[in-house]
Amino acid sequence: MEIVLNGETRAVGEGATVSSLLEELSLPPTRVAVERNRVIVRKTEYGATELAAGDRLEIVTFVGGG
Amino acid sequence: MGIRYNITMDWSGENTLRYSRNLLVEELGERGQERLFGSSVLVVGAGGLGSPALLYLAAAGIGRIGVIDFDRLEITNLNRQVIHPYASLGRWKADSAADTLRAFRPDLAVEAYPRALKAENAVALFRQYDAVVDACDNFPTKYLCNDAAVVARRPLVHAGVLRFGGQLLVVVPGQGPCLRCLIPEIPPRKDAPGCSEAGIVGAAAGIVGAWQAMEAIKLLAGIGPSAKGRLLTVDALAGEATRLAVARDPSCPSCGDRPRIAEPLSPADYLQERSCNA
């Protein structure tokens, strides 16, 4: 199935979760926030949050300059 | 929230005129203006964000302003750090910014700290002010600001900028999420370019820094809904500002129910990894 990740279409397997997606992207869950369909996903729910076709995900990071 | 209003507004002389345009704003009025005059704010960093934030906080009539920055002014700073005159090149930014503020507001109480904010001094310093503006330029210090604000129970107006925009989050300890609720660990250096690597258009820092001043003014005057729990993202190239609801995480290492980070803060918590291979 296809999701939209940071504005770009991406194929993920059936049963993919936020956790498995981050693993695929080699992103440690403690270093990013994940927004799914305009709502931040709680870190404790990454493993249980299954992705659905058409989901819009954003990997949110902080901006460090000042 | 422990905002203290301890300085009496002097309505004599020119102050009525100086703040007359504030007074006309219904939500602010005399009551809000007196609160601003009786309040204090610490700005961490006198750079791209700190320059507009400091100027607008002073202009609004805040009674006492502290500015901490351990850098000296360099010529590469001048595309955005508009509080500093050219003649300040080579001076401590904290001292240069304080001089500009004093010239602009002779009655303002200004405290300049030309030194680094550290785990050892942050909490005690934050306790001397009613609110803190995080206008620094690196993640370890931003996370230190976050944790010290949580421990000292001071509202924090966090922001970061790069290129054409940035982010802003108001942290009100005990009332909403903090930085670590969203991203618990300091991003490694390779994922965290600063203005010296990725560049910054000065006006973008101006927008976000002025927005920080606005949020601090609202907090200190006790008006309006604050931006707590909403991560604001400004993309000035696209001409967009968006906001994202963020919730407090009960397992947050800083503001959670059983926080790992507590007083005294440990310097080891503010070291930044150079690689991502954690």
XYZ file of C-alpha atoms in Angstrom:
344
model
C 0.000 0.000 0.000
C 1.037 3.598 -0.407
C 1.379 6.338 2.163
C 2.585 9.921 1.837
C 5.752 10.526 3.854
C 6.979 14.117 4.164
C 5.034 14.988 1.003
C 6.287 12.070 -1.073
C 4.499 8.831 -1.942
C 6.104 5.742 -0.436
C 5.194 2.060 -0.558
C 5.007 0.190 2.755
C 4.091 -3.438 3.485
C 0.736 -4.552 4.848
C 0.754 -4.387 8.630
C 3.466 -1.715 8.706
C 3.471 0.352 11.886
C 5.062 3.648 12.855
C 7.773 1.604 14.600
C 8.552 -0.527 11.546
C 8.630 2.555 9.328
C 11.132 4.313 11.602
C 13.228 1.144 11.668
C 13.165 1.027 7.875
C 14.324 4.656 7.822
C 17.018 3.965 10.483
C 15.562 6.693 12.678
C 15.759 6.209 16.447
C 12.269 6.872 17.892
C 13.744 9.125 20.582
C 15.200 11.497 17.973
C 12.081 12.357 15.983
C 8.393 13.027 16.401
C 5.863 11.479 14.052
C 2.760 13.216 12.838
C 0.077 11.042 11.250
C -2.817 12.759 9.500
C -2.092 16.035 11.353
C -1.918 14.434 14.811
C 1.267 13.641 16.745
C 1.501 9.919 17.505
C 2.416 9.167 21.125
C 5.752 7.365 21.384
C 4.215 4.598 23.448
C 1.827 3.925 20.558
C 4.407 3.662 17.748
C 4.339 -0.157 17.825
C 0.568 -0.399 17.909
C -0.129 2.271 15.298
C -0.718 0.448 12.019
C -0.420 2.501 8.881
C -3.341 2.656 6.463
C -3.265 3.291 2.737
C -3.319 7.022 2.040
C -2.000 8.007 5.486
C -0.078 11.239 5.477
C 2.970 11.070 7.712
C 5.472 13.731 8.628
C 8.700 13.045 10.448
C 9.077 16.121 12.648
C 12.463 17.308 13.863
C 13.462 20.492 15.668
C 15.174 23.405 13.985
C 18.422 24.216 15.745
C 19.566 27.647 14.602
C 19.081 30.909 16.371
C 1.807 30.278 37.314
C 4.279 32.190 39.413
C 4.476 35.421 37.500
C 5.407 38.142 39.962
C 4.330 41.725 39.432
C 6.702 43.538 41.710
C 7.616 46.790 40.029
C 5.208 49.689 40.276
C 4.386 51.350 37.006
C 5.286 54.978 36.902
C 2.524 56.642 34.926
C 4.024 60.091 35.269
C 5.866 61.979 32.594
C 6.214 60.428 29.195
C 5.328 56.816 30.017
C 1.632 57.375 29.328
C 2.626 58.559 25.886
C 5.394 56.039 25.340
C 2.972 53.144 25.875
C -0.170 54.872 24.595
C -0.475 52.609 21.568
C -0.269 49.555 23.826
C -2.938 51.014 26.100
C -5.305 51.406 23.175
C -5.236 47.666 22.601
C -8.294 46.507 24.482
C -6.915 43.152 25.633
C -3.790 44.794 27.043
C -4.891 48.153 28.445
C -3.581 49.640 31.698
C -3.794 46.378 33.575
C -1.719 44.494 31.017
C 0.769 47.331 30.716
C 1.312 47.450 34.472
C 1.898 43.713 34.472
C 4.485 44.051 31.716
C 6.241 46.827 33.589
C 6.302 44.666 36.719
C 7.673 41.585 34.984
C 11.069 40.259 34.019
C 12.326 38.067 31.213
C 15.609 36.341 30.446
C 16.648 35.977 26.803
C 19.157 33.199 26.115
C 21.154 34.285 23.081
C 21.591 37.744 21.557
C 21.711 36.540 17.959
C 19.226 36.225 15.111
C 16.250 35.400 17.332
C 17.402 37.315 20.391
C 17.882 40.586 18.492
C 14.211 41.126 17.556
C 12.940 39.403 20.709
C 14.952 41.718 22.975
C 14.002 44.859 21.073
C 10.272 44.110 21.088
C 10.263 43.013 24.717
C 11.939 46.287 25.673
C 9.591 48.264 23.433
C 6.580 46.623 25.077
C 7.615 47.975 28.473
C 8.899 44.850 30.258
C 10.477 46.110 33.487
C 13.617 43.991 33.690
C 15.432 42.078 30.955
C 18.407 39.736 31.252
C 20.487 38.665 28.257
C 23.007 35.819 28.335
C 25.370 35.055 25.441
C 28.960 33.777 25.485
C 29.907 34.885 21.971
C 31.599 37.944 20.590
C 30.048 39.767 17.641
C 31.420 38.693 14.248
C 30.822 40.286 10.880
C 28.995 37.147 9.649
C 26.335 37.808 12.315
C 25.254 41.122 10.856
C 22.856 39.826 8.170
C 20.377 39.130 10.964
C 21.522 40.226 14.411
C 20.015 43.674 14.143
C 20.363 44.727 17.780
C 24.116 45.185 17.341
C 25.716 48.241 15.741
C 28.676 47.754 13.403
C 30.895 49.358 16.012
C 30.236 46.398 18.339
C 32.277 43.977 16.206
C 34.519 42.034 18.587
C 32.490 42.927 21.690
C 30.538 40.470 23.837
C 27.080 40.224 22.284
C 25.443 40.344 25.713
C 27.123 43.694 26.462
C 26.448 45.107 23.011
C 22.760 44.130 23.166
C 22.432 45.582 26.673
C 23.877 48.909 25.513
C 21.385 49.106 22.637
C 18.511 48.348 25.008
C 19.643 51.008 27.492
C 19.847 53.604 24.727
C 16.365 52.630 23.585
C 14.849 52.460 27.083
C 16.816 54.474 29.650
C 14.463 53.297 32.429
C 14.898 49.602 31.627
C 16.728 47.393 34.118
C 19.122 45.362 31.953
C 21.362 42.555 33.156
C 24.036 41.318 30.739
C 25.731 37.948 31.248
C 28.635 37.520 28.813
C 29.035 33.821 29.599
C 27.665 30.420 28.632
C 24.451 29.001 30.015
C 25.472 25.758 31.719
C 23.845 22.928 33.609
C 25.474 24.357 36.730
C 24.054 27.887 36.448
C 20.848 27.639 34.403
C 18.253 26.823 37.050
C 19.414 29.497 39.505
C 19.490 32.081 36.715
C 16.021 31.132 35.402
C 14.589 31.493 38.934
C 15.527 35.183 38.862
C 13.103 35.852 35.991
C 9.388 35.421 35.364
C 9.835 33.913 31.897
C 12.612 32.747 29.587
C 13.041 33.109 25.831
C 15.191 30.415 24.200
C 16.911 32.296 21.405
C 20.117 30.261 21.382
C 21.645 28.606 18.344
C 22.344 24.996 19.304
C 20.433 21.947 20.481
C 22.361 21.181 23.690
C 21.581 24.682 24.987
C 17.980 24.488 23.757
C 17.480 21.252 25.696
C 19.217 22.800 28.704
C 16.783 25.753 28.506
C 13.912 23.289 28.383
C 15.038 21.272 31.381
C 15.997 24.296 33.475
C 12.612 25.891 32.738
C 10.844 22.701 33.832
C 12.913 22.428 37.032
C 12.635 26.158 37.843
C 8.955 26.118 36.776
C 9.330 29.092 34.499
C 7.453 29.447 31.202
C 9.780 29.080 28.221
C 9.294 30.406 24.706
C 11.365 28.045 22.585
C 12.223 28.676 18.947
C 14.710 27.662 16.288
C 15.372 29.072 12.835
C 17.203 28.097 9.677
C 17.152 29.284 6.062
C 13.642 30.723 5.493
C 11.773 29.837 8.642
C 11.614 28.085 11.936
C 9.579 26.672 14.774
C 8.169 27.927 18.020
C 6.802 26.130 21.070
C 5.687 27.671 24.347
C 6.494 25.402 27.292
C 4.493 26.078 30.441
C 5.740 23.539 32.999
C 2.886 21.689 34.631
C 0.402 22.902 32.024
C 1.569 21.447 28.741
C 4.250 19.551 26.862
C 7.960 20.337 26.801
C 10.552 19.769 24.088
C 11.418 16.314 25.396
C 7.748 15.223 25.243
C 8.073 15.581 21.483
C 11.700 14.541 20.922
C 13.277 13.113 24.101
C 16.932 13.174 23.057
C 19.192 15.927 21.749
C 19.509 15.490 17.970
C 23.019 14.443 16.905
C 25.157 17.068 15.271
C 24.969 15.600 11.776
C 21.172 15.987 11.799
C 21.305 19.457 13.245
C 22.807 22.009 10.912
C 23.124 25.504 12.304
C 22.942 28.880 10.605
C 26.703 28.733 9.908
C 26.186 25.609 7.793
C 22.725 25.924 6.232
C 22.360 29.690 6.185
C 19.563 31.961 7.325
C 17.767 34.910 5.805
C 17.734 37.578 8.499
C 14.079 38.457 8.033
C 13.118 34.837 8.855
C 14.845 35.152 12.221
C 13.067 38.497 12.558
C 9.649 36.892 12.096
C 10.233 34.061 14.539
C 12.074 36.207 17.112
C 9.281 38.796 17.055
C 6.779 35.969 17.458
C 8.722 34.823 20.525
C 8.449 38.331 21.979
C 4.694 38.269 21.277
C 4.237 34.981 23.128
C 6.307 36.218 26.083
C 4.264 39.446 26.187
C 1.030 37.404 26.258
C 2.339 35.175 29.046
C 3.574 38.087 31.151
C 0.525 40.289 30.614
C -1.756 37.320 31.227
C -3.688 37.757 27.994
C -4.812 35.517 25.179
C -4.362 31.801 24.667
C -0.669 31.033 24.636
C 0.905 28.812 22.015
C 1.553 26.143 24.657
C 1.012 22.669 23.275
C 1.130 23.879 19.701
C 4.250 23.564 17.625
C 4.193 26.496 15.230
C 6.134 26.124 12.007
C 6.866 29.142 9.846
C 7.947 28.690 6.239
C 8.500 32.188 4.943
C 9.614 30.993 1.501
C 6.203 29.364 0.976
C 4.537 32.135 2.978
C 2.953 29.686 5.409
C 2.576 29.200 9.130
C 1.131 25.942 10.426
C 0.493 24.616 13.887
C 0.523 21.115 15.220
C -1.066 19.992 18.480
C 1.456 18.393 20.842
C 0.516 16.611 24.059
C 2.453 16.169 27.291
C 4.019 12.714 27.522
C 3.649 11.189 31.022
C 6.870 9.246 30.342
C 8.801 12.384 29.338
C 12.322 12.324 30.853
C 12.019 16.016 31.768
C 8.414 16.859 32.660
C 6.884 13.367 32.941
C 5.371 11.771 35.999
C 8.723 10.258 37.023
C 11.308 12.509 35.396
C 14.872 11.242 34.991
C 16.153 14.798 34.688
C 15.960 16.723 37.939
C 17.852 19.245 40.008
C 20.823 19.460 40.018
C 21.039 19.240 36.231
C 23.955 17.135 34.983
C 26.366 18.543 32.359
C 26.509 15.020 30.848
C 22.917 15.426 29.662
C 23.918 18.279 27.357
C 26.666 16.716 25.301
C 25.848 16.287 21.647
C 26.737 13.149 19.738
C 28.640 13.683 16.533
C 27.128 10.696 14.763
C 23.722 9.097 14.627
C 24.922 5.582 15.478
C 23.471 5.476 18.954
